[in-house]
Amino acid sequence: MATKTQELKLDIERIGTVSAILTQPKDARACYVLAHGAGADMRHSFMEKVAAGLANRGIVTFRFNFPYMEKKLGRPDQPAVAHAAVRAAVEEAARLCPGVTLVAGGKSFGGRMTSQAQSKAPLPDVKGLAFLGFPLHADKKPSTERAEHLAGIAIPMLFLQGTRDGLADLGLLKPVIDALGPKATLHEVEGGDHSFAVLKKSGRSNEEALAEVLDALTAWIDGLA
């Protein structure tokens, strides 16, 4: 499938400008606004693989840096700044990809900032949120406080979670998702960690595990259309 990649600049009102990348296959039917995790930017190999894999499945990705990552600062942005970045990215993606199904979310921190933004005010034209490893709690500090805002979200949500994810105890996450009702879907990746990497003894490769993630994400997006 022919794919066009554009390096862009994203203006965030009253905050500044960050880098962005649009990966656009021909005749795409959906666009995923893909926010990065706390520790690595939009060019991390995980983000590159997700963008390439979704392009092969007919889905555009719009990646962007949060301001702290653009400036190479150590600490993530305050939530209000991150929310503004997400909102700007969604609006730009909608402008660049009119007429396709628009979804938002991302890796870990990026997905959580997207859901927080949606809970405060619906993201324009976004039909669903997809989380590539929702960070329910800090490592070895199980809790559910980070999920409390999800109850205020009315659109469908997809949780793609590895069963070895140290930032999301499934014993805690499953009741949270059950309480959200039919709008929330959980897809468990057997043996996957927070980035869906699997152990060698599992009998499959990291590439195969990520393909499972992207197939599940694609099927869910197609179900929204």
C-alpha atoms as an extended CHARMM CRD file, in Angstrom:
* protein
*
       225  EXT
         1         1  MET       CA              0.0000000000        0.0000000000        0.0000000000  PROA      1               0.0000000000
         2         2  ALA       CA              1.4640000000        3.3660000000       -1.0590000000  PROA      2               0.0000000000
         3         3  THR       CA              2.1180000000        5.5240000000        1.9960000000  PROA      3               0.0000000000
         4         4  LYS       CA              3.0230000000        9.2000000000        2.2460000000  PROA      4               0.0000000000
         5         5  THR       CA              4.8920000000       10.5230000000        5.2970000000  PROA      5               0.0000000000
         6         6  GLN       CA              4.8600000000       14.2460000000        6.0890000000  PROA      6               0.0000000000
         7         7  GLU       CA              6.9430000000       16.0780000000        8.6860000000  PROA      7               0.0000000000
         8         8  LEU       CA              4.7610000000       18.8300000000       10.1350000000  PROA      8               0.0000000000
         9         9  LYS       CA              4.6310000000       21.5200000000       12.7990000000  PROA      9               0.0000000000
        10        10  LEU       CA              1.7320000000       21.6430000000       15.2450000000  PROA      10              0.0000000000
        11        11  ASP       CA              0.7650000000       24.9600000000       16.8260000000  PROA      11              0.0000000000
        12        12  ILE       CA             -0.6330000000       24.7030000000       20.3530000000  PROA      12              0.0000000000
        13        13  GLU       CA             -2.4960000000       27.8530000000       21.2980000000  PROA      13              0.0000000000
        14        14  ARG       CA             -0.7190000000       29.9580000000       23.9500000000  PROA      14              0.0000000000
        15        15  ILE       CA              1.8950000000       27.2190000000       24.4270000000  PROA      15              0.0000000000
        16        16  GLY       CA              4.0770000000       26.9570000000       21.3390000000  PROA      16              0.0000000000
        17        17  THR       CA              4.9300000000       24.7470000000       18.3960000000  PROA      17              0.0000000000
        18        18  VAL       CA              5.9070000000       21.0670000000       18.3730000000  PROA      18              0.0000000000
        19        19  SER       CA              6.9090000000       18.5600000000       15.7130000000  PROA      19              0.0000000000
        20        20  ALA       CA              4.4130000000       16.1250000000       14.2130000000  PROA      20              0.0000000000
        21        21  ILE       CA              4.3550000000       13.3270000000       11.6310000000  PROA      21              0.0000000000
        22        22  LEU       CA              1.4620000000       12.2910000000        9.4000000000  PROA      22              0.0000000000
        23        23  THR       CA              1.7720000000        8.7550000000        8.0160000000  PROA      23              0.0000000000
        24        24  GLN       CA             -0.9350000000        8.4530000000        5.3720000000  PROA      24              0.0000000000
        25        25  PRO       CA             -1.6600000000        5.3680000000        3.2550000000  PROA      25              0.0000000000
        26        26  LYS       CA             -3.5930000000        5.7840000000        0.0280000000  PROA      26              0.0000000000
        27        27  ASP       CA             -7.3690000000        5.4240000000        0.3840000000  PROA      27              0.0000000000
        28        28  ALA       CA             -7.2090000000        5.3790000000        4.1920000000  PROA      28              0.0000000000
        29        29  ARG       CA            -10.4980000000        4.8220000000        6.0020000000  PROA      29              0.0000000000
        30        30  ALA       CA             -9.5340000000        6.0740000000        9.4750000000  PROA      30              0.0000000000
        31        31  CYS       CA             -7.0320000000        8.2440000000       11.3380000000  PROA      31              0.0000000000
        32        32  TYR       CA             -5.5100000000        7.5030000000       14.7510000000  PROA      32              0.0000000000
        33        33  VAL       CA             -4.0830000000       10.4450000000       16.7130000000  PROA      33              0.0000000000
        34        34  LEU       CA             -1.1890000000        8.6400000000       18.3870000000  PROA      34              0.0000000000
        35        35  ALA       CA              0.3550000000       10.2840000000       21.4660000000  PROA      35              0.0000000000
        36        36  HSD       CA              3.7020000000        9.0460000000       22.8110000000  PROA      36              0.0000000000
        37        37  GLY       CA              4.5460000000        7.6860000000       26.2680000000  PROA      37              0.0000000000
        38        38  ALA       CA              6.2340000000        9.6020000000       29.0740000000  PROA      38              0.0000000000
        39        39  GLY       CA              9.7890000000        8.4720000000       28.4170000000  PROA      39              0.0000000000
        40        40  ALA       CA             10.2000000000        8.5220000000       24.6270000000  PROA      40              0.0000000000
        41        41  ASP       CA              9.1140000000       10.8130000000       21.8070000000  PROA      41              0.0000000000
        42        42  MET       CA              7.0320000000       10.2810000000       18.6640000000  PROA      42              0.0000000000
        43        43  ARG       CA             10.0630000000        8.8370000000       16.8150000000  PROA      43              0.0000000000
        44        44  HSD       CA             10.6330000000        5.9560000000       19.2400000000  PROA      44              0.0000000000
        45        45  SER       CA             10.8220000000        2.5920000000       17.4840000000  PROA      45              0.0000000000
        46        46  PHE       CA              7.5320000000        1.4730000000       19.0650000000  PROA      46              0.0000000000
        47        47  MET       CA              5.7520000000        4.5130000000       17.6320000000  PROA      47              0.0000000000
        48        48  GLU       CA              7.3690000000        3.9730000000       14.2260000000  PROA      48              0.0000000000
        49        49  LYS       CA              6.2700000000        0.3310000000       14.1610000000  PROA      49              0.0000000000
        50        50  VAL       CA              2.7060000000        1.1990000000       15.1270000000  PROA      50              0.0000000000
        51        51  ALA       CA              2.4970000000        3.8850000000       12.4280000000  PROA      51              0.0000000000
        52        52  ALA       CA              3.9140000000        1.5640000000        9.7620000000  PROA      52              0.0000000000
        53        53  GLY       CA              1.7220000000       -1.3470000000       10.8130000000  PROA      53              0.0000000000
        54        54  LEU       CA             -1.4500000000        0.7340000000       10.7880000000  PROA      54              0.0000000000
        55        55  ALA       CA             -0.5350000000        2.2260000000        7.3990000000  PROA      55              0.0000000000
        56        56  ASN       CA             -0.3580000000       -1.3140000000        6.0500000000  PROA      56              0.0000000000
        57        57  ARG       CA             -3.8810000000       -1.7980000000        7.4040000000  PROA      57              0.0000000000
        58        58  GLY       CA             -5.2560000000        1.3600000000        5.7420000000  PROA      58              0.0000000000
        59        59  ILE       CA             -5.1750000000        3.6590000000        8.7680000000  PROA      59              0.0000000000
        60        60  VAL       CA             -3.4980000000        7.0800000000        8.9910000000  PROA      60              0.0000000000
        61        61  THR       CA             -1.5440000000        8.0130000000       12.1000000000  PROA      61              0.0000000000
        62        62  PHE       CA             -0.9280000000       11.5440000000       13.3290000000  PROA      62              0.0000000000
        63        63  ARG       CA              1.9760000000       11.5530000000       15.7960000000  PROA      63              0.0000000000
        64        64  PHE       CA              3.1880000000       14.5820000000       17.7380000000  PROA      64              0.0000000000
        65        65  ASN       CA              5.5600000000       15.5190000000       20.5310000000  PROA      65              0.0000000000
        66        66  PHE       CA              4.3170000000       16.8820000000       23.8140000000  PROA      66              0.0000000000
        67        67  PRO       CA              5.9770000000       20.2520000000       24.5560000000  PROA      67              0.0000000000
        68        68  TYR       CA              8.3040000000       18.8740000000       27.2630000000  PROA      68              0.0000000000
        69        69  MET       CA              9.6360000000       16.2650000000       24.8630000000  PROA      69              0.0000000000
        70        70  GLU       CA             10.0690000000       18.8140000000       22.0800000000  PROA      70              0.0000000000
        71        71  LYS       CA             12.1650000000       20.9250000000       24.4710000000  PROA      71              0.0000000000
        72        72  LYS       CA             14.0010000000       17.8280000000       25.7800000000  PROA      72              0.0000000000
        73        73  LEU       CA             12.9010000000       18.4760000000       29.3490000000  PROA      73              0.0000000000
        74        74  GLY       CA             12.9220000000       15.6060000000       31.8270000000  PROA      74              0.0000000000
        75        75  ARG       CA              9.5290000000       15.9940000000       33.4590000000  PROA      75              0.0000000000
        76        76  PRO       CA              6.2500000000       15.5310000000       31.5690000000  PROA      76              0.0000000000
        77        77  ASP       CA              4.0660000000       18.5750000000       31.0440000000  PROA      77              0.0000000000
        78        78  GLN       CA              1.3890000000       19.6150000000       33.4870000000  PROA      78              0.0000000000
        79        79  PRO       CA             -1.9260000000       17.9820000000       32.5100000000  PROA      79              0.0000000000
        80        80  ALA       CA             -3.4230000000       21.2370000000       31.1930000000  PROA      80              0.0000000000
        81        81  VAL       CA             -0.5120000000       21.6190000000       28.7580000000  PROA      81              0.0000000000
        82        82  ALA       CA             -0.7070000000       17.9790000000       27.6690000000  PROA      82              0.0000000000
        83        83  HSD       CA             -4.4680000000       18.2570000000       27.1850000000  PROA      83              0.0000000000
        84        84  ALA       CA             -3.9940000000       21.3450000000       24.9940000000  PROA      84              0.0000000000
        85        85  ALA       CA             -1.4600000000       19.4500000000       22.8840000000  PROA      85              0.0000000000
        86        86  VAL       CA             -3.8580000000       16.5380000000       22.4090000000  PROA      86              0.0000000000
        87        87  ARG       CA             -6.6910000000       18.8860000000       21.4720000000  PROA      87              0.0000000000
        88        88  ALA       CA             -4.5190000000       20.7050000000       18.9280000000  PROA      88              0.0000000000
        89        89  ALA       CA             -3.3880000000       17.3800000000       17.4330000000  PROA      89              0.0000000000
        90        90  VAL       CA             -6.9500000000       16.1180000000       17.0900000000  PROA      90              0.0000000000
        91        91  GLU       CA             -8.0730000000       19.3330000000       15.3980000000  PROA      91              0.0000000000
        92        92  GLU       CA             -5.1530000000       19.2200000000       12.9510000000  PROA      92              0.0000000000
        93        93  ALA       CA             -5.6960000000       15.5350000000       12.1780000000  PROA      93              0.0000000000
        94        94  ALA       CA             -9.3600000000       16.2150000000       11.4410000000  PROA      94              0.0000000000
        95        95  ARG       CA             -8.3500000000       19.0350000000        9.0940000000  PROA      95              0.0000000000
        96        96  LEU       CA             -5.7700000000       16.9130000000        7.2820000000  PROA      96              0.0000000000
        97        97  CYS       CA             -7.9520000000       13.7840000000        7.0360000000  PROA      97              0.0000000000
        98        98  PRO       CA            -11.5230000000       14.8850000000        6.3970000000  PROA      98              0.0000000000
        99        99  GLY       CA            -14.2300000000       12.2960000000        5.9780000000  PROA      99              0.0000000000
       100       100  VAL       CA            -12.5420000000        9.3620000000        7.7310000000  PROA      100             0.0000000000
       101       101  THR       CA            -13.2110000000        7.8010000000       11.1410000000  PROA      101             0.0000000000
       102       102  LEU       CA            -11.1740000000        9.7480000000       13.7150000000  PROA      102             0.0000000000
       103       103  VAL       CA             -9.8980000000        8.0480000000       16.8760000000  PROA      103             0.0000000000
       104       104  ALA       CA             -7.4070000000        9.2140000000       19.4820000000  PROA      104             0.0000000000
       105       105  GLY       CA             -5.2460000000        7.8260000000       22.2560000000  PROA      105             0.0000000000
       106       106  GLY       CA             -1.7470000000        6.4190000000       22.3190000000  PROA      106             0.0000000000
       107       107  LYS       CA              0.9920000000        4.8130000000       24.3380000000  PROA      107             0.0000000000
       108       108  SER       CA              0.7320000000        4.8340000000       28.1330000000  PROA      108             0.0000000000
       109       109  PHE       CA              0.9990000000        8.4770000000       29.3250000000  PROA      109             0.0000000000
       110       110  GLY       CA             -0.1650000000        9.7270000000       25.9100000000  PROA      110             0.0000000000
       111       111  GLY       CA             -3.3080000000        7.6360000000       26.0720000000  PROA      111             0.0000000000
       112       112  ARG       CA             -4.0620000000        8.7660000000       29.6160000000  PROA      112             0.0000000000
       113       113  MET       CA             -3.6240000000       12.4410000000       28.7120000000  PROA      113             0.0000000000
       114       114  THR       CA             -5.9840000000       11.8970000000       25.7860000000  PROA      114             0.0000000000
       115       115  SER       CA             -8.6570000000       10.3360000000       27.9860000000  PROA      115             0.0000000000
       116       116  GLN       CA             -8.2930000000       13.1250000000       30.5440000000  PROA      116             0.0000000000
       117       117  ALA       CA             -8.7420000000       15.7150000000       27.7960000000  PROA      117             0.0000000000
       118       118  GLN       CA            -11.8380000000       13.8970000000       26.5250000000  PROA      118             0.0000000000
       119       119  SER       CA            -13.3020000000       13.7100000000       30.0320000000  PROA      119             0.0000000000
       120       120  LYS       CA            -12.9900000000       17.4850000000       30.4590000000  PROA      120             0.0000000000
       121       121  ALA       CA            -14.5030000000       18.4010000000       27.0730000000  PROA      121             0.0000000000
       122       122  PRO       CA            -15.2300000000       16.0640000000       24.1530000000  PROA      122             0.0000000000
       123       123  LEU       CA            -12.5200000000       16.0700000000       21.4770000000  PROA      123             0.0000000000
       124       124  PRO       CA            -14.1560000000       17.2990000000       18.2400000000  PROA      124             0.0000000000
       125       125  ASP       CA            -15.1390000000       14.5250000000       15.7960000000  PROA      125             0.0000000000
       126       126  VAL       CA            -13.3730000000       11.7780000000       17.7880000000  PROA      126             0.0000000000
       127       127  LYS       CA            -15.4220000000        8.5700000000       17.6400000000  PROA      127             0.0000000000
       128       128  GLY       CA            -13.4130000000        6.5080000000       20.1360000000  PROA      128             0.0000000000
       129       129  LEU       CA            -10.3010000000        6.2860000000       22.3250000000  PROA      129             0.0000000000
       130       130  ALA       CA             -7.7150000000        3.5120000000       22.0200000000  PROA      130             0.0000000000
       131       131  PHE       CA             -5.0730000000        2.8870000000       24.6870000000  PROA      131             0.0000000000
       132       132  LEU       CA             -1.8240000000        1.0550000000       23.8880000000  PROA      132             0.0000000000
       133       133  GLY       CA             -1.1610000000        0.0180000000       27.4750000000  PROA      133             0.0000000000
       134       134  PHE       CA             -3.2340000000        2.2020000000       29.8000000000  PROA      134             0.0000000000
       135       135  PRO       CA             -1.0000000000        3.1150000000       32.7790000000  PROA      135             0.0000000000
       136       136  LEU       CA             -3.4080000000        2.3500000000       35.5940000000  PROA      136             0.0000000000
       137       137  HSD       CA             -0.7670000000        2.8940000000       38.2880000000  PROA      137             0.0000000000
       138       138  ALA       CA              2.9430000000        3.4140000000       38.8550000000  PROA      138             0.0000000000
       139       139  ASP       CA              5.1700000000        0.3360000000       38.8050000000  PROA      139             0.0000000000
       140       140  LYS       CA              4.6450000000       -1.8170000000       41.9120000000  PROA      140             0.0000000000
       141       141  LYS       CA              2.1240000000        0.7050000000       43.2990000000  PROA      141             0.0000000000
       142       142  PRO       CA             -1.2770000000       -0.8150000000       42.4730000000  PROA      142             0.0000000000
       143       143  SER       CA             -4.2320000000        1.5690000000       42.5980000000  PROA      143             0.0000000000
       144       144  THR       CA             -7.1280000000        2.7030000000       40.4020000000  PROA      144             0.0000000000
       145       145  GLU       CA             -7.1380000000        6.4770000000       40.9740000000  PROA      145             0.0000000000
       146       146  ARG       CA             -5.8010000000        7.1630000000       37.4740000000  PROA      146             0.0000000000
       147       147  ALA       CA             -8.9310000000        5.5890000000       36.0030000000  PROA      147             0.0000000000
       148       148  GLU       CA            -11.5280000000        7.6110000000       37.9060000000  PROA      148             0.0000000000
       149       149  HSD       CA            -11.9710000000       10.1460000000       35.0880000000  PROA      149             0.0000000000
       150       150  LEU       CA            -12.9240000000        7.4130000000       32.5960000000  PROA      150             0.0000000000
       151       151  ALA       CA            -16.4640000000        7.2770000000       33.9810000000  PROA      151             0.0000000000
       152       152  GLY       CA            -17.0640000000       10.7300000000       32.5100000000  PROA      152             0.0000000000
       153       153  ILE       CA            -16.3260000000        9.6000000000       28.9400000000  PROA      153             0.0000000000
       154       154  ALA       CA            -19.2900000000        8.7170000000       26.7240000000  PROA      154             0.0000000000
       155       155  ILE       CA            -17.5530000000        7.4310000000       23.5680000000  PROA      155             0.0000000000
       156       156  PRO       CA            -16.2030000000        3.8710000000       23.0450000000  PROA      156             0.0000000000
       157       157  MET       CA            -12.8250000000        2.9590000000       24.5380000000  PROA      157             0.0000000000
       158       158  LEU       CA            -10.4350000000        0.1230000000       23.6820000000  PROA      158             0.0000000000
       159       159  PHE       CA             -7.8620000000       -1.0660000000       26.2180000000  PROA      159             0.0000000000
       160       160  LEU       CA             -5.0270000000       -3.0770000000       24.6520000000  PROA      160             0.0000000000
       161       161  GLN       CA             -3.1270000000       -4.5410000000       27.6040000000  PROA      161             0.0000000000
       162       162  GLY       CA             -0.3280000000       -7.0600000000       28.0450000000  PROA      162             0.0000000000
       163       163  THR       CA             -0.9190000000       -9.6410000000       30.7580000000  PROA      163             0.0000000000
       164       164  ARG       CA              2.5980000000       -8.9070000000       32.1540000000  PROA      164             0.0000000000
       165       165  ASP       CA              2.1010000000       -5.1240000000       32.1940000000  PROA      165             0.0000000000
       166       166  GLY       CA              3.6690000000       -3.8290000000       35.4160000000  PROA      166             0.0000000000
       167       167  LEU       CA              1.7100000000       -0.5680000000       35.1380000000  PROA      167             0.0000000000
       168       168  ALA       CA             -1.7160000000       -2.1790000000       34.9220000000  PROA      168             0.0000000000
       169       169  ASP       CA             -2.5980000000       -5.0130000000       37.2770000000  PROA      169             0.0000000000
       170       170  LEU       CA             -5.3590000000       -6.7680000000       35.3420000000  PROA      170             0.0000000000
       171       171  GLY       CA             -6.9670000000       -7.7950000000       38.6260000000  PROA      171             0.0000000000
       172       172  LEU       CA             -7.6060000000       -4.0720000000       39.1790000000  PROA      172             0.0000000000
       173       173  LEU       CA             -8.1340000000       -3.0000000000       35.5680000000  PROA      173             0.0000000000
       174       174  LYS       CA            -10.8030000000       -5.5710000000       34.6830000000  PROA      174             0.0000000000
       175       175  PRO       CA            -13.3040000000       -4.3520000000       37.3270000000  PROA      175             0.0000000000
       176       176  VAL       CA            -12.6840000000       -0.7540000000       36.1680000000  PROA      176             0.0000000000
       177       177  ILE       CA            -13.4750000000       -1.7220000000       32.5740000000  PROA      177             0.0000000000
       178       178  ASP       CA            -16.5070000000       -3.8090000000       33.6280000000  PROA      178             0.0000000000
       179       179  ALA       CA            -17.8790000000       -0.7970000000       35.5110000000  PROA      179             0.0000000000
       180       180  LEU       CA            -17.6250000000        1.3220000000       32.3620000000  PROA      180             0.0000000000
       181       181  GLY       CA            -20.1290000000       -0.9690000000       30.6600000000  PROA      181             0.0000000000
       182       182  PRO       CA            -20.4650000000       -1.7310000000       26.9470000000  PROA      182             0.0000000000
       183       183  LYS       CA            -18.5810000000        1.3930000000       25.8680000000  PROA      183             0.0000000000
       184       184  ALA       CA            -15.2980000000       -0.1690000000       27.0940000000  PROA      184             0.0000000000
       185       185  THR       CA            -13.5210000000       -3.1400000000       25.5000000000  PROA      185             0.0000000000
       186       186  LEU       CA            -10.4780000000       -5.0110000000       26.8300000000  PROA      186             0.0000000000
       187       187  HSD       CA             -8.1050000000       -6.9570000000       24.5750000000  PROA      187             0.0000000000
       188       188  GLU       CA             -5.5000000000       -8.9230000000       26.5060000000  PROA      188             0.0000000000
       189       189  VAL       CA             -2.1690000000       -9.7090000000       24.8600000000  PROA      189             0.0000000000
       190       190  GLU       CA             -1.0080000000      -12.9390000000       26.4770000000  PROA      190             0.0000000000
       191       191  GLY       CA              2.4970000000      -12.5810000000       27.9340000000  PROA      191             0.0000000000
       192       192  GLY       CA              2.9090000000       -8.9900000000       26.7590000000  PROA      192             0.0000000000
       193       193  ASP       CA              4.5830000000       -6.3460000000       28.9300000000  PROA      193             0.0000000000
       194       194  HSD       CA              3.7920000000       -2.6170000000       28.9480000000  PROA      194             0.0000000000
       195       195  SER       CA              5.0500000000       -2.3730000000       25.3560000000  PROA      195             0.0000000000
       196       196  PHE       CA              3.6400000000       -5.8020000000       24.3600000000  PROA      196             0.0000000000
       197       197  ALA       CA              7.0710000000       -7.4550000000       24.3270000000  PROA      197             0.0000000000
       198       198  VAL       CA              6.8530000000      -11.1850000000       25.0750000000  PROA      198             0.0000000000
       199       199  LEU       CA              9.2670000000      -13.6710000000       26.6030000000  PROA      199             0.0000000000
       200       200  LYS       CA             11.1650000000      -16.0170000000       24.2720000000  PROA      200             0.0000000000
       201       201  LYS       CA              9.6140000000      -19.0060000000       26.0100000000  PROA      201             0.0000000000
       202       202  SER       CA              6.1770000000      -17.7990000000       24.8870000000  PROA      202             0.0000000000
       203       203  GLY       CA              6.8190000000      -19.3080000000       21.4660000000  PROA      203             0.0000000000
       204       204  ARG       CA              6.1430000000      -16.1380000000       19.5190000000  PROA      204             0.0000000000
       205       205  SER       CA              8.0190000000      -12.9690000000       18.6470000000  PROA      205             0.0000000000
       206       206  ASN       CA              7.5010000000       -9.3630000000       19.6870000000  PROA      206             0.0000000000
       207       207  GLU       CA              6.5470000000       -8.6430000000       16.0760000000  PROA      207             0.0000000000
       208       208  GLU       CA              3.7890000000      -11.2480000000       16.2270000000  PROA      208             0.0000000000
       209       209  ALA       CA              2.4790000000       -9.8280000000       19.4930000000  PROA      209             0.0000000000
       210       210  LEU       CA              2.4150000000       -6.2970000000       18.0480000000  PROA      210             0.0000000000
       211       211  ALA       CA              0.6270000000       -7.5930000000       14.9450000000  PROA      211             0.0000000000
       212       212  GLU       CA             -2.0680000000       -8.9820000000       17.2650000000  PROA      212             0.0000000000
       213       213  VAL       CA             -2.3850000000       -5.5430000000       18.8760000000  PROA      213             0.0000000000
       214       214  LEU       CA             -2.6920000000       -3.7610000000       15.5270000000  PROA      214             0.0000000000
       215       215  ASP       CA             -5.1670000000       -6.2950000000       14.1500000000  PROA      215             0.0000000000
       216       216  ALA       CA             -7.3500000000       -5.8700000000       17.2360000000  PROA      216             0.0000000000
       217       217  LEU       CA             -7.1080000000       -2.0780000000       17.0200000000  PROA      217             0.0000000000
       218       218  THR       CA             -7.9810000000       -2.1020000000       13.3160000000  PROA      218             0.0000000000
       219       219  ALA       CA            -11.0090000000       -4.3620000000       13.8250000000  PROA      219             0.0000000000
       220       220  TRP       CA            -12.2590000000       -2.1400000000       16.6590000000  PROA      220             0.0000000000
       221       221  ILE       CA            -11.8330000000        1.0330000000       14.5670000000  PROA      221             0.0000000000
       222       222  ASP       CA            -13.7060000000       -0.5820000000       11.6740000000  PROA      222             0.0000000000
       223       223  GLY       CA            -16.5050000000       -1.4140000000       14.0940000000  PROA      223             0.0000000000
       224       224  LEU       CA            -16.8800000000        2.2780000000       14.9510000000  PROA      224             0.0000000000
       225       225  ALA       CA            -17.3940000000        3.3690000000       11.3360000000  PROA      225             0.0000000000
